[in-house]
Short mmCIF file of C-alpha atoms in Angstrom, two decimals:
data_model
loop_
_atom_site.label_atom_id
_atom_site.label_comp_id
_atom_site.label_asym_id
_atom_site.label_seq_id
_atom_site.Cartn_x
_atom_site.Cartn_y
_atom_site.Cartn_z
CA MET A 1 149.94 -5.57 -124.12
CA PRO A 2 146.92 -3.37 -125.00
CA SER A 3 143.45 -4.45 -124.76
CA VAL A 4 140.97 -2.99 -127.13
CA VAL A 5 137.34 -2.59 -126.44
CA ILE A 6 134.96 -2.66 -129.32
CA HIS A 7 131.42 -1.86 -128.65
CA ASN A 8 129.70 -3.62 -131.54
CA VAL A 9 130.22 -6.29 -134.06
CA ARG A 10 130.28 -3.92 -137.01
CA GLU A 11 133.51 -2.24 -135.62
CA LEU A 12 134.97 -5.64 -135.43
CA ARG A 13 134.15 -6.36 -139.00
CA GLU A 14 135.75 -3.01 -139.96
CA ARG A 15 138.91 -3.93 -138.25
CA TYR A 16 139.31 -7.52 -139.21
CA GLU A 17 138.36 -9.28 -142.45
CA LYS A 18 137.36 -12.80 -141.67
CA VAL A 19 139.08 -15.43 -143.88
CA LEU A 20 137.93 -18.73 -142.56
CA VAL A 21 137.30 -20.82 -139.37
CA VAL A 22 140.45 -22.73 -138.58
CA GLY A 23 139.40 -24.75 -135.61
CA GLU A 24 136.62 -25.34 -133.15
CA GLY A 25 136.74 -26.62 -129.68
CA ALA A 26 135.04 -26.64 -126.30
CA TYR A 27 136.11 -23.03 -125.68
CA GLY A 28 134.77 -21.47 -128.97
CA ARG A 29 136.09 -21.03 -132.36
CA VAL A 30 139.47 -20.06 -133.86
CA LEU A 31 139.15 -17.69 -136.90
CA LYS A 32 141.81 -16.67 -139.32
CA ALA A 33 141.48 -13.08 -140.24
CA THR A 34 143.35 -10.16 -141.92
CA GLU A 35 143.75 -6.99 -140.07
CA ARG A 36 142.57 -4.38 -142.50
CA ILE A 37 144.99 -1.63 -141.64
CA THR A 38 148.28 -3.54 -141.22
CA LYS A 39 147.31 -6.38 -143.63
CA GLU A 40 148.68 -8.79 -141.15
CA ILE A 41 147.11 -12.16 -140.77
CA VAL A 42 146.04 -13.05 -137.27
CA ALA A 43 144.24 -15.80 -135.53
CA LEU A 44 141.24 -14.79 -133.47
CA LYS A 45 140.24 -17.08 -130.69
CA SER A 46 136.68 -16.29 -129.78
CA ILE A 47 135.28 -16.92 -126.29
CA PRO A 48 131.54 -16.51 -125.85
CA LEU A 49 130.68 -14.62 -122.69
CA CYS A 50 127.06 -15.62 -122.47
CA SER A 51 127.52 -19.28 -121.62
CA GLY A 52 124.71 -20.89 -119.78
CA ASP A 53 126.36 -21.60 -116.44
CA LYS A 54 126.12 -17.94 -115.31
CA GLU A 55 129.66 -17.71 -113.98
CA GLY A 56 130.63 -14.69 -115.88
CA PHE A 57 134.05 -14.40 -117.54
CA PRO A 58 135.38 -17.94 -117.84
CA ILE A 59 137.98 -18.85 -115.30
CA SER A 60 139.92 -20.84 -117.93
CA THR A 61 140.27 -17.74 -120.00
CA ILE A 62 141.47 -15.79 -116.98
CA ARG A 63 144.03 -18.42 -116.41
CA GLU A 64 145.03 -18.46 -120.02
CA ILE A 65 145.49 -14.72 -120.12
CA ASN A 66 147.59 -14.76 -116.89
CA GLN A 67 149.81 -17.52 -118.33
CA LEU A 68 150.28 -15.78 -121.72
CA LYS A 69 151.20 -12.48 -120.07
CA THR A 70 153.77 -14.13 -117.96
CA PHE A 71 155.66 -15.78 -120.81
CA ASN A 72 157.89 -14.04 -123.19
CA HIS A 73 159.67 -16.44 -125.40
CA ASN A 74 160.27 -16.97 -129.12
CA ASN A 75 158.79 -20.43 -128.98
CA VAL A 76 155.63 -19.61 -127.19
CA LEU A 77 152.75 -18.14 -129.15
CA SER A 78 152.30 -14.71 -127.72
CA LEU A 79 149.09 -12.81 -127.21
CA ARG A 80 148.81 -9.63 -129.22
CA TYR A 81 145.61 -7.95 -128.14
CA LEU A 82 142.46 -8.73 -126.26
CA LEU A 83 139.26 -7.60 -127.82
CA LEU A 84 136.00 -7.28 -126.01
CA VAL A 85 132.96 -7.14 -128.31
CA SER A 86 129.51 -6.30 -127.09
CA ASP A 87 126.68 -5.86 -129.41
CA THR A 88 124.85 -3.25 -127.33
CA LYS A 89 125.77 0.25 -127.46
CA GLU A 90 125.22 1.36 -123.89
CA GLY A 91 127.34 -1.27 -122.24
CA TRP A 92 127.51 -4.84 -121.37
CA ALA A 93 124.19 -6.66 -121.41
CA THR A 94 124.66 -9.91 -119.63
CA CYS A 95 122.92 -12.22 -122.12
CA SER A 96 123.79 -10.38 -125.32
CA ARG A 97 126.09 -11.97 -127.81
CA SER A 98 129.12 -10.47 -126.19
CA GLU A 99 132.40 -12.17 -127.00
CA ALA A 100 135.98 -11.80 -126.09
CA TYR A 101 138.65 -12.45 -128.62
CA LEU A 102 142.29 -13.31 -128.04
CA VAL A 103 144.33 -12.11 -130.95
CA PHE A 104 147.44 -14.17 -131.90
CA ASP A 105 149.77 -14.23 -134.82
CA TYR A 106 148.52 -16.58 -137.37
CA VAL A 107 150.80 -19.71 -137.69
CA PRO A 108 149.93 -21.91 -140.70
CA HIS A 109 151.22 -25.34 -139.80
CA ASP A 110 151.07 -27.60 -136.83
CA LEU A 111 152.85 -30.85 -136.13
CA THR A 112 149.72 -33.05 -136.64
CA GLY A 113 149.48 -31.65 -140.14
CA ILE A 114 153.23 -32.00 -140.92
CA ILE A 115 153.53 -35.47 -139.59
CA SER A 116 150.45 -36.79 -141.34
CA ASP A 117 151.23 -35.31 -144.75
CA PRO A 118 152.84 -38.01 -146.79
CA GLY A 119 154.19 -35.34 -149.12
CA ILE A 120 156.58 -34.00 -146.48
CA LEU A 121 159.64 -36.00 -146.07
CA MET A 122 161.08 -35.80 -142.58
CA ASN A 123 164.76 -35.61 -141.83
CA GLU A 124 166.63 -35.90 -138.66
CA ALA A 125 167.92 -32.35 -138.54
CA SER A 126 164.49 -30.77 -138.77
CA ILE A 127 162.99 -33.25 -136.11
CA LYS A 128 165.90 -32.39 -133.90
CA SER A 129 165.25 -28.58 -134.34
CA TYR A 130 161.51 -28.96 -133.70
CA MET A 131 162.21 -30.97 -130.59
CA GLN A 132 164.74 -28.60 -129.35
CA GLN A 133 162.56 -25.64 -129.78
CA LEU A 134 159.58 -27.39 -128.22
CA LEU A 135 161.68 -28.34 -125.22
CA THR A 136 163.09 -24.77 -124.81
CA ALA A 137 159.50 -23.48 -124.77
CA VAL A 138 158.49 -26.21 -122.21
CA VAL A 139 161.55 -25.29 -120.07
CA HIS A 140 160.63 -21.62 -120.20
CA VAL A 141 157.00 -22.46 -119.17
CA HIS A 142 158.20 -24.65 -116.28
CA SER A 143 160.69 -22.11 -115.09
CA PHE A 144 157.71 -20.00 -114.11
CA GLY A 145 156.36 -22.77 -111.98
CA SER A 146 153.55 -23.36 -114.58
CA MET A 147 152.32 -26.44 -116.37
CA HIS A 148 151.04 -26.51 -119.93
CA CYS A 149 148.70 -29.50 -119.36
CA ASP A 150 147.67 -29.79 -122.96
CA ILE A 151 150.80 -30.54 -125.04
CA LYS A 152 149.82 -32.47 -128.13
CA SER A 153 151.02 -32.32 -131.72
CA SER A 154 148.11 -30.05 -132.87
CA ASN A 155 149.10 -27.50 -130.23
CA VAL A 156 152.58 -27.17 -131.49
CA LEU A 157 152.46 -24.71 -134.35
CA VAL A 158 155.16 -24.25 -136.93
CA LYS A 159 155.84 -21.14 -139.02
CA TYR A 160 156.93 -21.24 -142.64
CA ASP A 161 160.49 -20.78 -141.56
CA GLY A 162 160.39 -23.64 -139.19
CA THR A 163 159.97 -21.76 -135.92
CA VAL A 164 157.96 -23.69 -133.40
CA LYS A 165 155.32 -21.96 -131.36
CA LEU A 166 153.64 -23.66 -128.42
CA ALA A 167 150.01 -22.67 -128.26
CA ASP A 168 146.79 -23.06 -126.42
CA PHE A 169 147.35 -22.43 -122.60
CA GLY A 170 143.65 -22.96 -121.99
CA LEU A 171 144.37 -25.69 -119.43
CA ALA A 172 147.70 -24.39 -118.25
CA ARG A 173 148.00 -23.43 -114.56
CA PHE A 174 150.58 -22.30 -112.06
CA LYS A 175 151.76 -24.75 -109.48
CA ASN A 176 150.77 -24.16 -106.01
CA PRO A 177 153.80 -24.09 -103.72
CA ASN A 178 151.93 -26.18 -101.28
CA PRO A 179 152.67 -29.79 -102.13
CA ASN A 180 149.38 -31.01 -100.83
CA VAL A 181 147.20 -29.18 -103.18
CA THR A 182 145.34 -31.44 -105.63
CA TYR A 183 144.67 -30.55 -109.26
CA CYS A 184 142.02 -31.55 -111.65
CA ASN A 185 142.72 -35.01 -112.96
CA ASN A 186 140.93 -34.52 -116.19
CA VAL A 187 143.58 -32.72 -118.27
CA VAL A 188 145.62 -33.43 -121.28
CA THR A 189 144.14 -34.98 -124.57
CA ARG A 190 143.94 -38.59 -124.08
CA TRP A 191 146.68 -39.91 -126.38
CA TYR A 192 149.17 -37.76 -124.69
CA ARG A 193 148.08 -38.37 -121.09
CA PRO A 194 150.75 -39.83 -118.90
CA PRO A 195 150.22 -42.96 -116.72
CA GLU A 196 150.01 -41.05 -113.53
CA LEU A 197 147.02 -39.18 -114.82
CA LEU A 198 145.47 -42.39 -116.17
CA LEU A 199 145.88 -44.01 -112.74
CA GLY A 200 143.85 -41.22 -111.16
CA ASP A 201 146.64 -39.20 -109.51
CA ASN A 202 145.61 -35.64 -108.73
CA LYS A 203 148.92 -34.46 -107.23
CA TYR A 204 150.92 -34.54 -110.38
CA ASN A 205 153.70 -32.15 -111.39
CA GLU A 206 155.15 -30.55 -114.57
CA LYS A 207 156.44 -34.06 -115.66
CA ILE A 208 153.06 -34.59 -117.32
CA ASP A 209 154.29 -32.21 -120.06
CA VAL A 210 157.43 -34.13 -120.55
CA TRP A 211 155.55 -37.32 -121.25
CA ALA A 212 153.50 -35.49 -123.85
CA VAL A 213 156.70 -34.23 -125.46
CA GLY A 214 158.00 -37.81 -125.51
CA CYS A 215 154.68 -38.87 -127.27
CA ILE A 216 155.36 -36.20 -129.90
CA LEU A 217 158.95 -37.44 -130.38
CA ALA A 218 157.60 -41.01 -130.94
CA GLU A 219 155.02 -39.57 -133.30
CA PHE A 220 157.89 -38.05 -135.42
CA MET A 221 159.63 -41.26 -135.53
CA ASP A 222 156.61 -43.42 -136.27
CA ARG A 223 154.70 -40.83 -138.20
CA ARG A 224 151.60 -41.81 -136.21
CA PRO A 225 150.68 -41.41 -132.53
CA ILE A 226 152.35 -44.00 -130.32
CA TYR A 227 149.37 -44.57 -127.90
CA PRO A 228 146.19 -43.96 -129.76
CA GLY A 229 144.01 -45.46 -127.11
CA SER A 230 140.25 -45.47 -127.61
CA ASP A 231 139.50 -44.87 -123.85
CA GLU A 232 141.49 -44.61 -120.57
CA LYS A 233 141.49 -48.38 -120.13
CA ASP A 234 142.83 -48.91 -123.58
CA MET A 235 145.43 -46.21 -123.08
CA CYS A 236 146.68 -48.16 -120.03
CA ALA A 237 146.68 -51.37 -121.85
CA ARG A 238 148.82 -49.98 -124.63
CA ILE A 239 151.27 -48.22 -122.34
CA PHE A 240 151.69 -50.96 -119.83
CA SER A 241 151.96 -53.70 -122.37
CA MET A 242 154.96 -51.85 -123.73
CA MET A 243 156.48 -50.73 -120.62
CA GLY A 244 155.50 -53.46 -118.17
CA VAL A 245 152.83 -52.92 -115.30
CA PRO A 246 154.30 -50.71 -112.59
CA THR A 247 154.43 -52.06 -109.03
CA ASN A 248 155.45 -50.45 -105.86
CA SER A 249 159.00 -51.67 -106.25
CA THR A 250 159.43 -49.86 -109.73
CA TRP A 251 157.38 -46.79 -108.83
CA ASN A 252 156.93 -45.67 -105.31
CA ASN A 253 153.45 -45.84 -104.00
CA VAL A 254 151.92 -46.48 -107.45
CA GLU A 255 149.50 -49.15 -106.11
CA GLY A 256 147.93 -46.48 -103.78
CA LEU A 257 146.71 -44.55 -106.74
CA LYS A 258 142.95 -44.46 -107.16
CA LEU A 259 142.52 -46.37 -110.31
CA TYR A 260 145.48 -48.75 -110.04
CA ARG A 261 143.45 -51.93 -109.58
CA VAL A 262 140.98 -51.17 -112.34
CA MET A 263 143.57 -50.04 -114.89
CA THR A 264 146.19 -52.68 -114.49
CA SER A 265 144.14 -55.84 -114.63
CA GLY A 266 144.37 -58.16 -117.55
CA ILE A 267 147.30 -56.64 -119.36
CA ALA A 268 149.20 -58.83 -121.81
CA LYS A 269 152.90 -58.14 -122.29
CA GLY A 270 153.67 -56.72 -125.75
CA PRO A 271 156.73 -55.63 -127.51
CA SER A 272 158.90 -53.23 -125.45
CA LEU A 273 159.59 -49.57 -126.45
CA ARG A 274 163.02 -50.73 -128.04
CA ASP A 275 161.36 -53.56 -129.93
CA HIS A 276 158.67 -51.09 -131.19
CA PHE A 277 161.42 -48.85 -132.54
CA ALA A 278 163.67 -51.74 -133.72
CA SER A 279 164.43 -49.89 -136.93
CA PHE A 280 166.11 -47.12 -134.89
CA ARG A 281 168.32 -49.69 -133.05
CA GLY A 282 171.58 -48.12 -131.96
CA PHE A 283 170.38 -44.55 -132.34
CA VAL A 284 170.79 -42.15 -129.45
CA VAL A 285 167.29 -40.80 -130.01
CA VAL A 286 165.79 -44.09 -128.59
CA ASP A 287 167.62 -43.35 -125.29
CA LEU A 288 166.04 -39.89 -125.15
CA LEU A 289 162.62 -41.21 -125.96
CA GLU A 290 163.04 -43.94 -123.23
CA ALA A 291 163.85 -41.13 -120.71
CA LEU A 292 160.89 -39.09 -121.80
CA LEU A 293 158.39 -41.86 -121.76
CA GLN A 294 159.46 -43.15 -118.33
CA ILE A 295 156.29 -44.19 -116.61
CA ASP A 296 157.38 -43.22 -113.21
CA PRO A 297 157.14 -39.37 -113.09
CA ASN A 298 159.85 -39.27 -110.52
CA LYS A 299 162.32 -41.06 -112.73
CA ARG A 300 161.23 -39.26 -115.88
CA ILE A 301 163.81 -36.59 -116.85
CA SER A 302 162.88 -32.91 -116.77
CA ALA A 303 162.55 -30.76 -119.84
CA GLU A 304 165.83 -29.12 -118.93
CA GLN A 305 167.69 -32.40 -118.65
CA ALA A 306 166.18 -33.51 -121.96
CA LEU A 307 167.51 -30.45 -123.68
CA ARG A 308 171.06 -31.41 -122.53
CA HIS A 309 170.71 -34.86 -124.02
CA PRO A 310 173.60 -35.90 -126.30
CA TRP A 311 171.22 -36.41 -129.21
CA PHE A 312 170.93 -32.61 -129.56
CA SER A 313 174.71 -32.18 -129.92
CA GLN A 314 175.17 -34.93 -132.18
CA ALA A 315 175.37 -34.68 -135.97
CA PRO A 316 173.35 -33.74 -137.79
CA GLU A 317 173.01 -30.37 -136.21
CA PRO A 318 169.39 -29.25 -135.69
CA SER A 319 168.34 -27.13 -138.50
CA LYS A 320 165.14 -25.08 -138.71
CA SER A 321 165.16 -24.88 -142.48
CA ALA A 322 166.05 -28.43 -143.33
CA LEU A 323 162.47 -29.25 -144.11
CA LYS A 324 160.69 -27.53 -146.95
CA LEU A 325 157.22 -26.80 -145.73
CA PRO A 326 154.37 -26.29 -148.22
CA THR A 327 152.81 -22.91 -148.64
CA GLU A 328 149.39 -24.29 -147.89
CA SER A 329 148.71 -24.69 -144.32
CA ARG A 330 149.12 -28.20 -142.88
CA ASN A 331 147.22 -28.23 -139.61
CA GLU A 332 144.70 -30.25 -137.62
CA SER A 333 141.61 -29.09 -139.72
CA TRP A 334 143.49 -30.03 -142.87
CA VAL A 335 144.11 -33.51 -141.44
CA LYS A 336 140.44 -33.86 -140.57
CA LYS A 337 139.44 -32.85 -144.00
CA GLN A 338 141.80 -35.47 -145.49
CA PHE A 339 140.19 -38.08 -143.24
CA ALA A 340 136.77 -36.95 -144.24
CA GLU A 341 137.52 -37.25 -147.88
CA GLN A 342 139.25 -40.57 -147.57
CA GLU A 343 136.17 -41.72 -145.72
CA LYS A 344 133.88 -40.59 -148.34
CA ARG A 345 135.91 -42.30 -151.07
CA ARG A 346 135.94 -45.46 -148.96
CA MET A 347 132.24 -45.32 -148.35
CA GLN A 348 131.57 -44.84 -151.96
CA SER A 349 133.75 -47.80 -153.01
CA HIS A 350 132.27 -49.86 -150.34
CA GLN A 351 128.73 -49.07 -151.47
CA GLN A 352 129.70 -49.99 -155.07
CA GLN A 353 131.11 -53.25 -153.84
CA MET A 354 127.96 -53.94 -151.88
CA LEU A 355 125.96 -53.21 -155.02
CA ARG A 356 128.08 -55.67 -156.98
CA ASN A 357 127.74 -58.22 -154.28
CA GLY A 358 124.13 -57.75 -154.15
CA ASN A 359 123.83 -58.87 -157.79
CA ARG A 360 125.48 -62.11 -156.95
CA LYS A 361 123.88 -65.07 -155.46
CA ARG A 362 122.84 -64.83 -151.79
CA SER A 363 124.85 -67.91 -150.70
CA ILE A 364 128.14 -66.16 -151.60
CA ASP A 365 127.10 -63.34 -149.41
CA THR A 366 126.45 -65.50 -146.39
CA LEU A 367 129.81 -67.09 -147.03
CA ASN A 368 131.57 -63.74 -146.99
CA ALA A 369 129.65 -62.62 -144.00
CA SER A 370 131.70 -64.74 -141.56
CA GLN A 371 134.80 -62.74 -142.73
CA PRO A 372 134.22 -59.06 -142.59
CA PRO A 373 135.83 -57.27 -145.47
CA PRO A 374 139.22 -55.78 -144.45
CA LYS A 375 138.05 -52.37 -145.67
CA LYS A 376 135.67 -52.18 -142.86
CA GLN A 377 138.29 -52.97 -140.33
CA GLN A 378 140.36 -50.20 -141.69
CA LYS A 379 137.47 -47.80 -141.37
CA ILE A 380 137.11 -48.50 -137.62
CA THR A 381 140.68 -47.84 -136.84
CA ASN A 382 140.42 -44.61 -138.88
CA THR A 383 137.44 -43.34 -137.07
CA VAL A 384 139.11 -44.04 -133.74
CA ARG A 385 142.13 -42.03 -134.85
CA TYR A 386 139.80 -39.22 -136.06
CA ASN A 387 138.09 -39.22 -132.64
CA GLY A 388 141.36 -38.90 -130.91
CA HIS A 389 141.91 -35.54 -132.71
CA THR A 390 138.67 -34.20 -131.88
CA ILE A 391 138.76 -34.87 -128.14
CA THR A 392 138.61 -31.63 -126.32
CA ASN A 393 139.10 -31.59 -122.64
CA THR A 394 136.43 -30.51 -120.26
CA ILE A 395 137.72 -27.52 -118.44
CA HIS A 396 137.38 -27.20 -114.71
CA THR B 1 137.28 16.30 -101.90
CA ILE B 2 140.34 14.08 -102.06
CA GLU B 3 140.19 13.45 -98.28
CA GLU B 4 136.64 12.33 -98.52
CA GLU B 5 137.28 10.01 -101.41
CA LYS B 6 140.23 8.60 -99.53
CA TYR B 7 137.98 8.03 -96.54
CA VAL B 8 135.39 6.31 -98.66
CA LEU B 9 137.91 4.15 -100.34
CA ASN B 10 139.59 3.00 -97.25
CA SER B 11 136.25 2.19 -95.52
CA ARG B 12 135.29 0.06 -98.61
CA ILE B 13 138.57 -1.76 -98.45
CA VAL B 14 138.02 -2.42 -94.88
CA GLN B 15 134.71 -3.75 -95.79
CA ILE B 16 136.24 -6.06 -98.43
CA LYS B 17 138.54 -7.45 -95.83
CA GLY B 18 135.54 -7.98 -93.51
CA ILE B 19 133.71 -9.98 -96.24
CA CYS B 20 136.70 -12.02 -97.09
CA ASP B 21 137.38 -12.89 -93.50
CA THR B 22 133.80 -13.95 -92.81
CA MET B 23 133.77 -16.06 -96.06
CA GLY B 24 136.95 -17.76 -94.91
CA TYR B 25 139.06 -16.94 -97.97
CA PRO B 26 142.75 -17.03 -97.84
CA PRO B 27 144.56 -13.71 -97.44
CA HIS B 28 145.71 -13.40 -101.04
CA VAL B 29 142.19 -13.33 -102.26
CA TYR B 30 141.47 -10.27 -100.12
CA ALA B 31 144.79 -8.76 -101.21
CA THR B 32 143.99 -9.14 -104.90
CA ALA B 33 140.50 -7.86 -104.50
CA ALA B 34 141.88 -4.74 -102.72
CA VAL B 35 144.34 -4.15 -105.60
CA PHE B 36 141.67 -4.52 -108.13
CA PHE B 37 139.45 -2.06 -106.20
CA LYS B 38 142.20 0.50 -105.90
CA ARG B 39 143.30 0.17 -109.50
CA LEU B 40 139.72 0.74 -110.66
CA LEU B 41 139.36 3.81 -108.52
CA LEU B 42 142.65 5.23 -109.55
CA ILE B 43 141.10 6.00 -112.92
CA HIS B 44 137.58 6.54 -111.91
CA SER B 45 135.70 8.71 -109.34
CA THR B 46 134.07 7.06 -106.47
CA LEU B 47 130.81 8.62 -107.66
CA GLU B 48 130.84 6.81 -111.01
CA PHE B 49 129.89 3.40 -109.73
CA ASP B 50 127.99 1.64 -107.03
CA LEU B 51 130.98 0.95 -104.81
CA LEU B 52 129.32 -1.95 -102.97
CA LYS B 53 128.74 -3.78 -106.33
CA VAL B 54 132.32 -3.04 -107.35
CA ALA B 55 133.65 -4.37 -104.09
CA LEU B 56 131.69 -7.59 -104.48
CA THR B 57 132.79 -8.06 -108.08
CA CYS B 58 136.42 -7.44 -107.07
CA ILE B 59 136.13 -10.22 -104.54
CA TYR B 60 134.45 -12.53 -106.93
CA MET B 61 137.05 -11.98 -109.65
CA SER B 62 139.76 -12.32 -107.17
CA CYS B 63 138.54 -15.75 -106.30
CA LYS B 64 138.81 -16.70 -109.99
CA VAL B 65 142.30 -15.28 -110.44
CA GLU B 66 143.51 -16.90 -107.22
CA ASP B 67 142.05 -20.29 -108.04
CA VAL B 68 139.54 -20.45 -105.17
CA GLN B 69 136.47 -22.44 -106.04
CA ASN B 70 133.54 -20.10 -105.81
CA LYS B 71 130.07 -20.38 -107.57
CA LEU B 72 128.40 -16.92 -108.14
CA CYS B 73 125.04 -18.03 -106.80
CA VAL B 74 126.50 -19.52 -103.66
CA PHE B 75 128.67 -16.52 -103.18
CA LEU B 76 125.78 -14.13 -103.27
CA ASP B 77 123.64 -16.37 -101.15
CA ARG B 78 126.27 -16.27 -98.49
CA ILE B 79 126.66 -12.45 -98.82
CA GLU B 80 122.96 -11.99 -98.39
CA ARG B 81 122.70 -14.26 -95.36
CA ASN B 82 125.81 -12.79 -93.62
CA PHE B 83 125.47 -9.16 -94.51
CA ARG B 84 121.90 -8.68 -95.64
CA ILE B 85 123.11 -7.30 -98.92
CA GLY B 86 121.03 -8.42 -101.89
CA VAL B 87 122.74 -8.19 -105.13
CA LYS B 88 121.44 -9.84 -108.40
CA PRO B 89 123.90 -12.08 -110.34
CA HIS B 90 123.60 -10.28 -113.61
CA GLU B 91 124.71 -6.99 -111.90
CA ILE B 92 127.91 -8.69 -110.84
CA LEU B 93 128.51 -10.16 -114.28
CA LYS B 94 127.90 -6.86 -115.91
CA MET B 95 130.36 -5.13 -113.49
CA GLU B 96 132.86 -7.83 -114.09
CA LEU B 97 133.18 -7.04 -117.67
CA ILE B 98 133.52 -3.37 -117.01
CA LEU B 99 136.09 -4.13 -114.33
CA LEU B 100 138.10 -6.31 -116.80
CA GLU B 101 137.95 -3.63 -119.39
CA LYS B 102 138.96 -0.83 -117.02
CA LEU B 103 141.83 -2.88 -115.65
CA GLN B 104 142.92 -3.65 -119.18
CA PHE B 105 143.10 -7.34 -118.30
CA GLN B 106 146.06 -6.64 -115.93
CA ILE B 107 144.67 -9.21 -113.60
CA MET B 108 147.93 -10.95 -112.49
CA VAL B 109 148.75 -9.53 -109.09
CA HIS B 110 152.21 -10.39 -107.62
CA HIS B 111 151.93 -10.14 -103.87
CA PRO B 112 154.84 -9.85 -101.51
CA PHE B 113 153.35 -12.70 -99.42
CA LYS B 114 154.68 -15.36 -101.47
CA ALA B 115 158.29 -14.08 -101.34
CA LEU B 116 157.81 -13.29 -97.72
CA CYS B 117 156.52 -16.79 -96.83
CA ASN B 118 159.26 -18.35 -98.69
CA PHE B 119 161.75 -16.02 -96.98
CA ILE B 120 160.43 -17.05 -93.65
CA ASP B 121 160.54 -20.74 -94.52
CA ASP B 122 164.21 -20.22 -95.60
CA ALA B 123 164.98 -18.16 -92.55
CA ASP B 124 163.55 -20.86 -90.37
CA PHE B 125 165.52 -23.40 -91.99
CA ALA B 126 168.60 -21.34 -91.92
CA SER B 127 168.12 -20.39 -88.26
CA SER B 128 167.53 -24.11 -87.47
CA LEU B 129 170.82 -24.86 -89.18
CA ARG B 130 172.46 -22.09 -87.43
CA LYS B 131 171.14 -23.07 -84.12
CA ASN B 132 172.53 -26.52 -84.62
CA SER B 133 175.88 -25.23 -85.72
CA VAL B 134 176.03 -22.83 -82.96
CA GLY B 135 175.12 -25.62 -80.59
CA ASP B 136 177.78 -27.66 -82.08
CA VAL B 137 180.41 -24.84 -81.74
CA TYR B 138 179.19 -24.37 -78.20
CA LEU B 139 179.61 -28.07 -77.40
CA GLU B 140 182.98 -28.23 -78.98
CA SER B 141 184.39 -25.27 -77.08
#
């Protein structure tokens, strides 16, 4: 894979025509751009090189490049080029606006967008195909002794023809052969974080990715995230109320984990996973889901075993093209825009209602005050949901 | 001449090894740093860069690649204390980008250590098996 060095911003502009900013995160921005010569649409992930911490080229980017160069798989988004852009002619000035760009193929959709678009009707064949492709990608990644550490629906991109591309290896890392090595606990976006991480384990393994895949499958079935916790404690409450609080007898040495006492106190028993998906009763898919969302990582199946699950060989056959995808992109930023618009509309109607209420007598207002309007309640859940999407992980 | 260049190179690599050992880094950090250094000087003459800076940058980058926690200022502090070499952080940062560019981001280095270590582990395991089985056979006969 070639890397291209461009010595000033003008050259970059000559090469690529910027179309729009697709996403923004802790690392920098993702731009959609057209390559002028080949007319291909690419995604540019920009990494500023003049960050304040004076550590030079970010280590997370070094890891990402290493990971991406290792993988070569149809379902993993591959790196095309690397660009280094400096705005001084004579070389690299340390505190100039130097940037590195990772150039990827542009993939229009992601699963967040597809799942939250009410206009797209899901069918089992396509879900099966997406899950199968996602799992093959995960198996490929794991086969190199690597962990993705940030699987979530917005990092699973989908092409127009239904090909799934696993993206964003910014947190991914190779597993150390030494079993006593500890890893950073603060990985994986909160809603997809498995119980072992929530309980403060720092000797986790690649099963954390399997949990996240399970969360995505549940998201497909429900059309909303299964554990949209507002913080770590809430996440634990949601998971354990569904699965039961783990003890040493159900999960070896779980009570020795750092946050076990804090996280497992005061959890009420809620409906179990099977009750939650009661409408899918008798379907094989619930078996798979249960195996993926097993709270004990040692009992959780591996991605490879998941791929051999009978659900994938059952009718209907997995089919990439069973789902008609819209030509407009349905991705995370689209979802955010939709939320923002909904929010605006809701605020406006709320304001109008307030105005109308204000014209009435005060006594009615005080009567109403004891019962907050249901709209407000809705608003709160929505912002929580919105926040969940914007959470970006701190990279260590 | 080529001989002289070779001599300079080797002495620098020995220096890299010395620094890595004093800093207490694991051996693959030294190995990766040495590979970076050699790769850069494959395409460039020894006269083009300040080789000391290049060597330090190689070590610093190799720490990043091999997942060894290392803060730049702490690293340079220790270098200064142990070797009386004063290098400013921005010089290293500048060199780092040049190094990355020249290496074309080929920063994944596969060392034979890993395979060798695994092989020794396996061999240990196998030999212990064999010892036991040989012992068994010996006992039986």
